[in-house]
Every structure is written in structure tokens, then in C-alpha cells.
Amino acid sequence: MVISGNFNIIPTQAGIKARKLSELTVANFRVPSFVVIPVNLIKTLVAEEDDLLRNKILSETKDEAAAILQTKLYAVRSATLIEDGEKNSQAGQFLTRLRVQGSDLPVAIWQVIADSLTKVSSDKISVIVQEFIEADYAGVIFSRNPLGEREMVLEYNKGIGESVVGGQSVQQVKFLCEQVNLQPDMPKFANQLAKLAMAIETKYDCPQDIEWAVKDGLVYILQSRPITSITSGQWEGIKFLETFLRDKNDYYYEQTDITETFDKPKPLAFSIVKSLYSPQGPIRNSYRKLYLKYTSVDQLQLFGNELYVDKAAELKSIFPALGYYKYRSVKPRFEHFSKVIITVWNWLCLSLMSNKVKVSLQMTVLKLLEDKWSESISIRERWVFILKQYELIFEINIRAQKSIHTLERLLGKDTHHMVSILNNSVEDNQQIADYQSLVGNSFNIDDNSPFLSGYGDVKKVDDKNKLEAWLKTLPSWRRQGLLPYIEQAQRYNSLREQARILAVKLISYLRRAVVEIGKEKFSDDPELIYFSTMEELVTGSISKELCLQRKEKYLVQQNLVLPRTISSFLIEHTSNCNVGISSGIGKGVLVTQDLMESTTGPKILYTKILSPNLVKYFNQIEGIVSQEGGLLSHLAIMARESGIPVVVTNQILEPLMMVEINGSTGEILKA
């Protein structure tokens, strides 16, 4: 006996696909009428050895389905118990028959059963017989991008949906649900479809992969399954962002170089980085020394525990005439013409900045590295001293970026030689006072990885030989023209590394005082001090209750997985691209940080960003693959000095696969 789709279906008698269609029908979604041939009837059909008797049962089943459905054409779909699960959808693995005539229904049912038997046993098979919709349009809508992003993805075509799910040429549109009407060239049914998709997602509290059909302006739901590629952490992150951004119209946040340094900062670390950008802070002072008219604006934002830069605010601080929102593009364009003079002035200041290495900067850094600082001064005095010295660090970073970017432009198509160039930077040995007291590898007070000076004993013969061989192939005029810029980039790369070590020394100096306060205030849990703020430390207004509240909130949000970019407009990602930023060949199993200890054999670390605290894994890995990062990141410098190959890619890779990476060419090969 078949089961009508208008009733809740017993789980042991039908697969998840049929049960969800029944639930959607009961919830008043427009689902084409259907019946389910249950597991017990399938088992009877499969067990029947007499073909005549089996055909008789199939014919009776057809008559029963036809009496309920009252339609001329049918769709026959598998509904096995292993399809459409939360971890594995089995999408496209089972047979579907469409536009089936009533007379052909018994044969179509048996064909679907026979196909399913090649994959599962008869006690796990049920079949859906459904009214066939002769669609004007059909396709698939993902309530969220399967890559873990917030936007919807709509794929559609004229006619029935087989061309879409079969991977043939289709129209694809990505959009945020609340902005469906702002997208150009959207099909007229998109708004209705988007609302239905969100309603189904809300019903199941899970991103949905929905097959649909449109007939005479009405949207029919043909199937809905979980998007299995979105992890629970990504889904919780999506929901968190939807709540946080609900009342915002225009926004564009991105994880940048500062995010690499301050990876998931605790409240103390966040208050430190906020102070750097304050109206009287070191970043503002550094820009003013370079004659820029810098405006201090609040440009840092925490989503959960992840640090983001407000790109519009960041742009406004230097180039106030430019913006992103008017043209809804990541390429800055003129929006505020009243600010043109300041914008042009700052652009000229940066453009005319000399690439020559300033000896005074280098001498100041070396002196600070050699000096031994007093341990008897208060935390307030230490903090004032640290903010003053950060002006020097930031100025070096600005000048280093200018020098290296200038060389990149001059290299043109030969930019892939930048890895070899920077790996042959001039190394100025320096004595670091209290070397053993340094902790971490960045200005992040949360970073407790073992300190790595960046000046190891790794031989760079291969990179040096590659660089010299390439230079010999160039015409003498071009070689002579490039050499001064190569030397400047190398010297600034070295100076930037010295500035990083100075930053580690400064934050270690502050950390030692913070640790003592933690022991004094929270003897039972000294680490709780990292959930205070610098203002509270300096003023002595530390509250244990408030720190505990912050810690609890931090731990709750720790497993949220958030995208690199959060914007109110869609950002089209470029095609797959790999870039080598630290030379060498590495081969091993691709592992994330949480898989590091449980995986044996050679390993390639797979990470979201190149955070300096990844140094702690250097003695356990053969290389690094990162989703974000660049030649100038601190970890890239340390990796080059330690002989760890690094490749940055925008491809989505599967952990635990065996790969071979080339840190010079950027190649990632399945081994």
C-alpha cells in the first residue's frame, strides 16, 4: 500500500527525502502531490521471484498512485534511507525518471528500484511517485553558498530542472536575500523563491539545497536537502552575522594583515590594537611624520572573536574622497568630491616617499634591541613607552611596503622571483637584550608561541643561485636598473624583520608586568587578566566579575567560523590562484591545527591565515598552505628564514589529502 505525502511518514518506511517533502506539504509549502512506495512494499517486490506476480503488484501500485495523484504525467524518484542526510547527501547518485506516462509507470518504478539495489539493500529503499510539473523554469537554489558564505546561489534554466542538476549550461546568480531586488537581470520569480528558501532554512535550522520548478508564476518545491559542505561552525557563524548585521545597510569588513597578527584577540589584546589607531595613537603620529593628513576613525570590528577592518573607514582615514558603497565594488572610487584635496595630497605624499633605506631608522631599531629596559617602572610608564616606540615600527612597515611594492611593479611578469629576492635579504646581526625573556612572534600579547628570531642557519644557496641565474638572463640595462630597487627591497625586508623583533620585545616587556598583575589579582586563575583591558590595567579598575563574563562570552564564540570578507554587496572571487611566498618543496598530509596532534607522518599545515603563532608548528610540518597571506606577512618572513615552503591559495582543499607543494611556483599537487 502506498503512503500519501499529505501525512507524516514513518521514518523506517521512507527516506529523508520523502519525509521532508511530507513535512513541507504539511507546513503548507507548495509541493507537487506525491505518494511514497514504502520500504515494506519494496522488500515484497524485490523478494518476489515470479515476474508475473511482481508485475501484478507493480500494476496495482500504479493504479493506487494514479487514483491519489490524478495527473497525466509522473516523476519517479528514489528515496532511499541513506539520501539527503546531514553529513552526506548522495546527491545525483540515484536514478530519477521524469515525464513518465501512466502506462509506463510500473516500468519506471522498477527501474528506479533496480538502480537503488546496486547501491543499497532492499530494506533501505523507498520510492517517490510524484505529479510531474511541466516547468516554465526550474533549477536549484542554495539558501547559502556551499563554500560557507552568507549569500544565496540560484541556478536556473528554462524548462525542467534536469539540465541544472545534471551540470549543464545554466544561469547562475548570487545575492543576499535582503537585496534580491537590487540584483540586475534577476528572474521575476527570484524574490518569491528566496523567501521560500529562507523559510525552509529556518524550519530546519540548516542551510538547504532546494530543487524547484516554476509553472504559471507559482513556485513548487521538488526536493530539499541539507548543504553538507557547510560545517556546523560555519552555520553558527552565518547565523551570528545575520543577527549582528540585521539593521546595517552598507558595510564592508575584511580580515587584513592586522588580523594575521591579532588572531582571535582576547579583550586585552583587542584594547591594545584599538589604542594603536586612537586619535592620539602611534599610527596617526607615524602618518603625520610622513606629512599625511590622517584622520583617526574607528576602523576595527570584532565579529565573535575574529578581528576585521572596516574597509570604508580605513579608506576614509587616508583617502576620504573615495568609497565603496556608491558603486558597490571593492575597487575604491570617488564618492565625496569635497574631500578631493586631502585625498590627492595624501596620494602624492605616499607616491613621492623615497625608497631609500633611512639609516636613522635602522640605528634606532638596533639601539632599542640592544638596550636593557628597567623592570621597576609601572605598567602605565611601560605602556606610554611602548606606544611611543610603535610609531617607529609602523613607519618602517609603511616604507618597507612602499619599497617592495615598487619592486613588484618594476618586475612585472617576473614577480615570481620576489620569493628568491626577499630570501636573500641583507641580514644585520644584532644583540637582543634579554633574548631569553622574549615570548611570541608578533605584537599580540596573546601570542605565546616560542620566539623565533628569523635569523636562522638555513642555507639559501638554491634561492641565491636562482636569483643570480635569472639576473644573468636580463639585458644589462634592465639588470642595472633593477639592482638598486632589489637591494632596497632586501634591506627593508631585513629592517622590517628587525622591527618585528622589536615589537616582540615591546609586548614581552608589557606582558611581564601583566603577568604579575594577574598573579596578584587572580591567584586562582592568573590567565583571567587577559580578559581585562589596557585602560583597566593602567587605572587599576580591574573587575573579576567582568573578566569572567568576557571569558565566558569568548569561549562560547570560539568555534564560530566566519568568512574572510563580510559585505553588503557581493564580491566576485577570482578564479583559482596559487602564489608561492616561501620557497622549497614540501610533501605530506594536509592537516588543520585541530588535526595536527592526531595525524602521523609528514604534514602540510592547512590554515586560514598566516598568524605568527603558527611558528610553534615549524618543527612538526613540511610546509604550509594558507587561504590568506602575502610576501610581507611576518610568518612568511619567518618561514623563508626557516626553510618552510608556503603557498597561498584561494582554492578550497580537503584536509587529510596527500599533497606536494612548491613554495616558489605556488603549485599544489595531489601526491
XYZ file of C-alpha atoms in Angstrom:
671
model
C 0.000 0.000 0.000
C 1.396 3.426 -0.971
C 1.541 6.283 1.516
C 0.136 9.705 0.634
C 2.535 12.623 1.005
C -0.145 14.585 2.873
C 0.678 12.735 6.086
C 3.730 12.485 8.305
C 5.670 9.459 7.155
C 7.118 6.761 9.407
C 10.954 7.030 9.262
C 11.507 3.295 8.901
C 9.255 3.180 5.821
C 10.608 6.110 3.792
C 13.850 8.003 3.259
C 14.622 11.516 4.447
C 13.769 12.945 1.022
C 10.177 11.689 1.228
C 9.800 12.635 4.880
C 10.961 16.214 4.229
C 8.578 16.599 1.292
C 5.782 15.376 3.559
C 6.795 17.844 6.285
C 6.895 20.697 3.776
C 3.485 19.700 2.437
C 2.000 19.664 5.944
C 3.650 23.069 6.570
C 1.765 24.476 3.518
C 4.701 24.811 1.134
C 3.657 24.194 -2.470
C 4.897 20.646 -3.116
C 3.610 18.659 -6.124
C 1.314 15.932 -4.817
C 3.084 12.622 -4.294
C 2.867 9.171 -2.799
C 5.590 7.000 -1.318
C 6.113 3.350 -2.091
C 7.336 2.294 1.370
C 10.193 0.004 2.353
C 7.953 -2.959 3.207
C 6.336 -2.899 -0.246
C 9.745 -2.557 -1.945
C 11.009 -5.571 0.011
C 7.990 -7.565 -1.197
C 8.644 -6.560 -4.807
C 12.341 -7.434 -4.590
C 11.701 -10.741 -2.846
C 9.100 -11.820 -5.414
C 10.806 -14.201 -7.832
C 7.806 -14.689 -10.103
C 7.882 -11.934 -12.758
C 4.150 -12.129 -13.363
C 3.319 -11.667 -9.700
C 5.847 -8.812 -9.402
C 4.302 -7.083 -12.439
C 0.855 -7.543 -10.898
C 1.996 -5.823 -7.698
C 3.596 -3.026 -9.713
C 0.406 -2.551 -11.724
C -1.690 -2.396 -8.547
C 0.772 0.103 -7.109
C 0.470 2.226 -10.248
C -3.329 2.190 -10.050
C -3.270 3.182 -6.400
C -0.829 6.051 -7.043
C -2.829 7.249 -10.076
C -6.062 7.289 -8.066
C -4.474 9.533 -5.438
C -2.466 11.843 -7.695
C -4.952 12.344 -10.553
C -2.329 13.520 -13.065
C -1.269 12.608 -16.586
C 2.493 12.715 -16.149
C 4.645 11.497 -13.274
C 8.118 11.908 -11.797
C 9.596 8.801 -10.165
C 12.418 9.433 -7.694
C 14.475 7.297 -5.359
C 14.021 7.984 -1.667
C 16.498 5.630 -0.018
C 17.219 5.846 3.671
C 20.818 6.981 3.008
C 19.981 10.003 0.833
C 19.771 13.654 1.941
C 21.476 13.091 5.280
C 23.104 15.901 7.253
C 26.625 14.602 6.547
C 26.232 13.063 3.098
C 23.512 13.986 0.621
C 24.291 11.342 -2.057
C 23.008 13.974 -4.494
C 22.735 12.715 -8.073
C 23.777 9.165 -7.193
C 20.353 7.560 -7.730
C 18.089 7.296 -10.757
C 15.186 9.689 -11.422
C 12.615 9.238 -14.199
C 10.711 12.300 -15.408
C 7.676 12.929 -17.625
C 6.511 9.334 -17.214
C 3.210 8.320 -18.850
C 0.733 6.405 -16.698
C 1.141 3.265 -18.782
C 4.918 3.387 -18.290
C 4.753 3.952 -14.549
C 5.292 0.275 -13.473
C 8.445 0.040 -15.598
C 9.787 3.380 -14.312
C 9.176 2.344 -10.688
C 11.033 -0.922 -11.185
C 13.919 0.836 -12.971
C 14.379 3.188 -10.012
C 14.232 0.234 -7.584
C 16.730 -1.783 -9.650
C 19.155 1.135 -9.771
C 18.896 1.628 -5.993
C 19.600 -2.078 -5.414
C 23.034 -1.612 -6.946
C 23.865 0.759 -4.094
C 21.835 -0.313 -1.026
C 19.814 -3.287 0.211
C 16.041 -3.512 -0.238
C 15.348 -2.690 3.418
C 16.721 0.818 2.797
C 14.748 1.649 -0.365
C 11.575 3.647 -0.796
C 10.358 5.381 -3.958
C 8.512 8.665 -4.563
C 5.875 8.845 -7.300
C 5.036 12.495 -7.828
C 2.951 14.730 -10.034
C 5.253 15.938 -12.806
C 5.398 19.720 -13.233
C 5.940 20.805 -16.833
C 8.005 23.769 -15.684
C 8.489 27.121 -17.363
C 11.683 27.456 -15.319
C 13.415 25.054 -12.960
C 16.630 24.777 -11.060
C 18.338 24.758 -7.687
C 18.661 27.400 -5.005
C 21.205 27.117 -2.210
C 19.993 29.093 0.775
C 23.703 29.739 1.465
C 26.763 29.465 -0.704
C 28.072 25.872 -0.335
C 31.559 27.348 0.243
C 30.312 28.684 3.582
C 29.440 32.247 2.565
C 26.243 34.070 3.537
C 24.817 34.721 0.084
C 22.276 32.609 -1.782
C 23.191 30.898 -5.034
C 20.458 30.500 -7.650
C 20.961 28.277 -10.697
C 18.152 28.020 -13.238
C 17.200 27.345 -16.811
C 14.097 27.289 -18.953
C 12.147 24.043 -18.867
C 12.603 21.167 -16.432
C 15.483 21.079 -13.980
C 17.473 18.121 -15.276
C 19.866 20.405 -17.156
C 20.644 22.233 -13.908
C 21.213 19.302 -11.560
C 22.996 17.489 -14.381
C 25.625 20.228 -14.525
C 24.758 21.528 -17.984
C 24.856 25.199 -19.015
C 22.680 27.256 -16.669
C 22.178 30.810 -15.449
C 23.764 31.454 -12.038
C 23.086 34.413 -9.752
C 24.464 35.118 -6.280
C 22.723 37.554 -3.967
C 21.991 38.386 -0.358
C 18.390 37.540 0.444
C 17.504 41.043 1.625
C 18.923 42.535 -1.577
C 17.373 40.236 -4.130
C 15.590 43.134 -5.807
C 18.837 45.113 -6.196
C 20.492 42.499 -8.369
C 20.329 43.270 -12.117
C 18.769 40.794 -14.557
C 17.110 38.727 -11.825
C 14.278 36.419 -12.945
C 10.865 37.655 -11.858
C 10.297 34.670 -9.573
C 13.578 35.184 -7.636
C 12.066 37.208 -4.781
C 9.371 34.621 -4.109
C 11.902 31.796 -4.357
C 14.355 33.499 -1.992
C 11.677 33.939 0.671
C 10.669 30.280 0.357
C 14.300 29.174 0.649
C 14.784 31.229 3.806
C 11.565 29.854 5.289
C 12.716 26.268 4.652
C 16.170 27.041 6.067
C 14.540 28.480 9.189
C 12.265 25.456 9.546
C 15.193 23.033 9.581
C 17.780 25.390 11.142
C 20.194 24.295 8.444
C 21.329 25.662 5.037
C 19.299 23.992 2.297
C 19.918 22.762 -1.245
C 16.462 23.102 -2.822
C 15.247 21.859 -6.190
C 12.292 23.860 -7.501
C 10.110 24.449 -10.532
C 8.057 27.459 -11.653
C 4.822 26.948 -13.556
C 2.463 29.820 -14.418
C 4.195 32.046 -11.860
C 3.887 29.545 -8.999
C 6.971 28.099 -7.300
C 6.902 24.371 -6.492
C 9.381 22.724 -4.115
C 10.559 19.419 -5.568
C 13.195 18.499 -3.013
C 15.126 19.976 -0.094
C 18.285 18.599 1.463
C 20.999 19.936 3.800
C 24.067 21.569 2.262
C 26.567 19.080 3.650
C 29.672 21.117 2.736
C 28.809 23.812 5.307
C 30.177 22.878 8.715
C 28.362 23.477 11.989
C 30.911 26.195 12.828
C 30.244 27.963 9.512
C 26.493 27.745 10.022
C 26.717 29.168 13.541
C 28.947 31.907 12.116
C 26.399 32.732 9.407
C 23.577 32.972 11.958
C 25.736 35.130 14.221
C 26.457 37.567 11.376
C 22.823 37.691 10.269
C 21.836 38.814 13.772
C 24.707 41.280 14.103
C 24.172 42.898 10.688
C 20.377 42.889 10.658
C 19.977 46.675 10.955
C 23.022 47.682 8.878
C 22.612 48.914 5.303
C 26.130 49.430 3.922
C 29.139 47.587 5.296
C 32.412 46.142 4.089
C 34.641 44.347 6.593
C 37.715 42.324 5.745
C 40.434 40.381 7.509
C 43.753 42.012 6.595
C 47.393 41.937 7.736
C 46.403 43.216 11.181
C 44.138 40.165 11.533
C 47.095 37.868 10.919
C 48.906 39.482 13.839
C 45.906 39.678 16.170
C 44.360 36.263 15.587
C 41.170 35.940 17.690
C 42.318 38.570 20.218
C 41.150 38.445 23.806
C 39.858 41.742 25.295
C 43.313 42.908 26.444
C 44.871 42.306 23.026
C 41.930 43.998 21.311
C 42.217 47.058 23.554
C 45.920 47.259 22.669
C 45.338 47.218 18.923
C 42.483 49.726 19.284
C 44.890 52.069 21.083
C 47.245 51.990 18.107
C 44.509 53.577 15.965
C 43.263 56.059 18.570
C 43.172 59.824 17.747
C 46.499 60.447 19.518
C 47.890 56.975 18.855
C 51.146 55.913 17.167
C 49.627 55.161 13.761
C 48.233 58.676 13.457
C 51.573 60.115 14.613
C 53.525 57.987 12.111
C 51.420 59.231 9.205
C 51.784 62.824 10.370
C 55.593 62.430 10.364
C 55.272 61.461 6.722
C 53.233 64.675 6.123
C 49.956 62.814 5.524
C 46.695 64.371 6.702
C 45.494 61.275 8.540
C 42.079 61.143 10.224
C 41.707 58.716 13.126
C 38.459 56.791 12.744
C 37.134 53.659 14.412
C 38.079 51.050 11.824
C 38.387 47.817 13.840
C 35.475 45.482 14.494
C 35.169 42.192 16.340
C 32.706 39.647 14.987
C 32.647 36.940 17.606
C 36.344 36.553 18.372
C 37.512 37.412 14.845
C 39.124 40.782 14.112
C 38.032 42.675 10.987
C 38.927 46.011 9.437
C 36.115 48.327 8.366
C 37.438 48.917 4.858
C 35.326 52.015 4.231
C 36.542 53.628 7.469
C 40.141 52.617 6.729
C 39.920 54.201 3.278
C 38.351 57.356 4.707
C 41.271 57.845 7.116
C 43.747 58.381 4.234
C 41.693 58.937 1.064
C 38.411 60.482 2.278
C 37.130 61.236 -1.237
C 36.996 57.538 -2.103
C 34.423 54.926 -1.173
C 32.984 51.510 -1.946
C 29.244 51.789 -1.482
C 28.041 54.014 -4.299
C 29.191 51.566 -6.971
C 29.009 48.502 -4.698
C 32.507 47.416 -5.609
C 35.744 46.541 -3.783
C 37.559 48.911 -6.137
C 37.640 52.349 -4.468
C 36.022 55.131 -6.498
C 35.352 58.831 -5.999
C 32.237 59.387 -3.895
C 32.916 62.550 -1.849
C 34.313 65.255 -4.080
C 34.561 67.751 -1.215
C 37.496 65.696 0.119
C 39.459 65.593 -3.133
C 42.261 67.947 -1.998
C 43.149 65.876 1.077
C 42.960 62.678 -0.949
C 45.264 63.987 -3.689
C 47.699 65.394 -1.107
C 47.998 62.066 0.706
C 48.370 60.194 -2.563
C 51.221 62.496 -3.563
C 52.921 62.090 -0.184
C 52.871 58.314 -0.486
C 53.877 58.362 -4.154
C 56.830 60.698 -3.587
C 58.076 58.917 -0.473
C 61.676 57.850 -1.017
C 62.508 54.153 -1.361
C 65.963 54.669 0.094
C 66.638 52.983 3.407
C 66.793 55.547 6.212
C 69.893 54.805 8.266
C 68.426 56.691 11.230
C 65.521 54.235 11.424
C 67.867 51.270 11.363
C 70.163 52.726 14.033
C 67.214 53.492 16.312
C 65.867 49.953 15.997
C 69.275 48.402 16.711
C 69.752 50.589 19.774
C 66.336 49.648 21.149
C 67.111 45.978 20.575
C 70.422 46.320 22.421
C 69.071 48.346 25.344
C 68.033 46.711 28.584
C 64.830 48.276 29.895
C 64.014 48.801 33.535
C 61.730 46.260 35.159
C 60.952 48.549 38.095
C 58.694 51.057 36.308
C 54.890 50.880 36.461
C 52.645 49.391 33.827
C 51.425 52.904 32.951
C 55.009 54.010 32.210
C 55.669 50.869 30.201
C 52.530 51.448 28.164
C 53.432 55.076 27.333
C 56.930 53.940 26.314
C 55.573 51.139 24.106
C 53.093 53.387 22.279
C 55.894 55.843 21.522
C 58.183 53.137 20.074
C 55.382 51.690 17.935
C 55.494 54.869 15.845
C 58.919 53.710 14.646
C 57.665 50.190 13.862
C 54.709 51.468 11.868
C 56.819 53.913 9.859
C 59.204 51.087 8.925
C 56.250 48.969 7.803
C 54.942 51.780 5.574
C 58.347 52.356 3.988
C 59.014 48.633 3.549
C 55.673 48.102 1.814
C 56.361 51.051 -0.498
C 59.807 49.702 -1.414
C 58.655 46.142 -2.045
C 55.529 47.155 -3.970
C 57.660 49.442 -6.153
C 59.918 46.499 -6.986
C 56.906 44.294 -7.752
C 55.673 46.841 -10.295
C 59.106 47.043 -11.901
C 59.395 43.263 -12.094
C 56.119 42.967 -13.984
C 55.766 39.417 -15.296
C 58.865 38.420 -13.311
C 57.217 38.976 -9.892
C 57.563 35.252 -9.122
C 61.251 35.995 -8.417
C 60.242 38.073 -5.367
C 60.491 34.986 -3.137
C 64.148 34.455 -4.100
C 64.886 38.175 -3.822
C 63.455 38.514 -0.310
C 65.028 35.262 0.810
C 68.402 36.838 0.102
C 67.803 39.920 2.220
C 70.739 41.596 3.884
C 70.978 40.309 7.451
C 72.279 42.695 10.090
C 73.201 40.778 13.207
C 72.132 42.453 16.398
C 72.342 41.715 20.076
C 68.931 41.469 21.698
C 68.957 42.339 25.365
C 67.059 39.795 27.499
C 66.814 37.444 24.492
C 65.554 34.622 26.708
C 62.698 36.764 28.024
C 61.054 37.176 24.604
C 57.762 35.344 24.071
C 55.696 35.158 20.901
C 56.426 36.363 17.373
C 54.242 39.425 16.998
C 52.798 42.435 18.819
C 49.882 40.285 20.005
C 50.010 39.825 23.779
C 48.006 36.587 23.337
C 50.803 35.081 21.218
C 52.772 32.689 23.443
C 54.486 30.713 20.685
C 58.236 30.113 21.077
C 60.175 33.166 19.893
C 61.902 32.756 16.530
C 64.454 35.435 15.666
C 64.073 34.976 11.923
C 67.825 34.719 11.500
C 68.401 31.011 11.418
C 71.167 28.958 9.853
C 69.093 27.811 6.886
C 71.190 27.739 3.723
C 69.759 29.765 0.855
C 72.068 28.525 -1.857
C 69.221 27.427 -4.156
C 67.429 30.764 -3.951
C 70.677 32.681 -4.405
C 71.607 30.598 -7.437
C 68.122 31.019 -8.951
C 68.284 34.780 -8.457
C 71.757 35.106 -9.967
C 70.864 32.852 -12.917
C 67.744 34.912 -13.668
C 69.601 38.232 -13.434
C 72.187 36.979 -15.941
C 69.426 36.372 -18.496
C 68.343 40.030 -18.401
C 69.674 42.738 -20.724
C 72.355 44.718 -18.916
C 70.267 47.928 -18.935
C 67.362 46.208 -17.194
C 69.620 44.380 -14.747
C 71.389 47.600 -13.772
C 68.055 49.372 -13.461
C 66.588 46.712 -11.155
C 69.585 46.123 -8.871
C 69.170 49.309 -6.734
C 65.480 48.519 -6.153
C 66.271 44.885 -5.370
C 68.836 45.962 -2.791
C 66.415 48.481 -1.251
C 63.647 45.863 -1.006
C 66.061 43.377 0.565
C 67.308 45.886 3.119
C 63.787 46.998 4.021
C 62.701 43.383 4.313
C 65.530 42.854 6.790
C 64.701 46.096 8.621
C 61.058 45.102 8.806
C 62.076 41.834 10.448
C 64.159 43.752 12.982
C 61.118 45.942 13.652
C 59.051 42.794 14.223
C 61.582 41.566 16.769
C 61.406 44.974 18.446
C 57.593 44.613 18.568
C 58.042 41.213 20.258
C 60.444 42.768 22.756
C 57.990 45.589 23.498
C 54.993 43.327 24.010
C 57.076 40.888 26.086
C 58.066 43.850 28.264
C 54.400 44.700 28.773
C 53.385 41.046 29.218
C 55.770 40.547 32.138
C 54.028 43.334 34.050
C 50.592 41.995 33.077
C 51.506 38.522 34.319
C 52.499 39.912 37.717
C 49.215 41.801 37.990
C 47.353 38.624 37.047
C 49.064 36.663 39.808
C 48.224 39.409 42.279
C 44.581 39.947 41.264
C 43.554 36.422 40.257
C 45.739 33.969 42.177
C 43.387 31.089 41.336
C 43.372 31.901 37.581
C 46.092 34.413 36.576
C 45.270 33.993 32.859
C 41.983 35.790 33.554
C 43.939 39.050 33.363
C 43.901 38.754 29.547
C 40.156 39.437 29.685
C 40.718 42.896 31.154
C 41.620 45.970 29.044
C 44.651 48.263 28.991
C 42.609 51.126 30.403
C 41.567 48.933 33.343
C 45.168 47.847 33.923
C 46.537 51.379 33.793
C 43.804 52.818 36.054
C 43.703 49.806 38.393
C 39.949 49.349 37.830
C 40.029 45.592 37.157
C 36.825 43.649 37.894
C 37.000 39.872 38.301
C 33.272 39.554 37.614
C 33.568 41.483 34.350
C 36.620 39.465 33.271
C 34.750 36.219 33.945
C 31.795 37.426 31.868
C 34.102 38.298 28.978
C 35.869 34.943 29.222
C 32.577 33.048 29.133
C 31.450 35.006 26.064
C 34.819 34.451 24.374
C 34.691 30.686 24.906
C 31.121 30.477 23.567
C 32.155 32.286 20.383
C 35.449 30.450 19.898
C 34.078 27.836 17.488
C 32.349 30.279 15.133
C 33.760 30.016 11.613
C 33.477 33.312 9.755
C 34.339 34.300 6.168
C 37.331 36.498 5.330
C 35.087 39.226 3.886
C 31.727 40.480 5.178
C 29.992 42.965 2.903
C 26.587 44.324 1.953
C 27.437 43.809 -1.710
C 28.621 40.714 -3.497
C 32.314 40.243 -4.078
C 33.157 38.068 -7.042
C 36.129 35.896 -6.245
C 38.809 35.486 -8.858
C 39.489 32.130 -10.462
C 41.617 29.600 -8.612
C 45.012 31.124 -7.947
C 48.069 29.843 -6.084
C 51.019 32.026 -5.057
C 54.293 30.808 -3.600
C 55.649 33.071 -0.843
C 58.374 30.894 0.740
C 60.479 28.658 -1.481
C 61.028 24.939 -1.178
C 59.238 21.656 -1.809
C 57.041 20.064 0.854
C 55.095 16.814 0.787
C 52.693 15.480 3.375
C 49.132 15.082 4.601
C 47.113 18.302 4.589
C 46.058 18.953 8.204
C 44.342 21.771 10.084
C 45.554 22.823 13.520
C 42.992 20.655 15.312
C 44.188 17.596 13.361
C 47.885 18.248 13.956
C 48.363 16.025 17.002
C 46.137 13.169 15.829
C 47.807 12.811 12.406
C 51.028 10.867 11.936
C 53.691 11.108 9.240
C 54.802 14.155 7.229
C 52.286 17.004 7.433
C 51.400 20.154 5.498
C 49.598 22.669 7.715
C 46.368 23.999 6.155
C 45.321 27.283 7.734
C 43.033 30.251 7.167
C 45.632 32.964 7.806
C 49.392 33.199 8.325
C 49.313 34.047 12.010
C 52.787 34.403 13.619
C 51.843 31.959 16.384
C 51.968 29.148 13.804
C 55.727 29.153 14.425
C 55.059 26.594 17.171
C 54.335 24.018 14.447
C 57.511 24.600 12.420
C 59.287 21.533 13.822
C 56.268 19.324 13.014
C 55.493 20.288 9.411
C 56.931 20.086 5.901
C 55.142 23.196 4.639
C 52.096 25.462 4.913
C 49.083 26.083 2.684
C 47.100 29.179 3.665
C 43.876 30.695 2.376
C 45.208 34.213 3.004
C 48.598 35.875 3.340
C 51.305 37.654 1.414
C 55.039 38.074 0.923
C 55.179 40.753 3.615
C 53.416 38.839 6.377
C 55.569 38.169 9.415
C 55.057 34.429 9.198
C 56.139 34.436 5.545
C 59.425 36.066 6.584
C 59.983 33.543 9.373
C 59.059 30.655 7.081
C 61.578 31.816 4.481
C 64.253 32.086 7.140
C 63.411 28.622 8.482
C 63.182 26.885 5.108
C 59.433 26.166 5.383
C 57.708 26.291 1.958
C 54.449 28.294 1.946
C 51.741 28.544 -0.701
C 48.712 30.861 -0.528
C 45.643 29.660 -2.435
C 42.001 30.609 -2.874
C 41.105 27.003 -3.659
C 39.049 25.051 -1.132
C 41.039 21.942 -0.241
C 40.022 18.805 1.643
C 42.007 18.097 4.836
C 43.796 14.726 5.113
C 44.620 14.557 1.402
C 48.260 13.918 0.486
C 49.764 16.901 -1.340
C 53.068 18.197 -2.622
C 53.568 21.964 -2.601
C 56.120 24.175 -4.324
C 56.720 27.393 -2.416
C 58.410 29.037 -5.401
C 55.838 28.361 -8.131
C 52.745 28.053 -5.919
C 51.902 24.603 -7.272
C 49.759 22.271 -5.151
C 49.666 18.712 -6.465
C 47.827 15.680 -5.155
C 50.594 13.274 -4.216
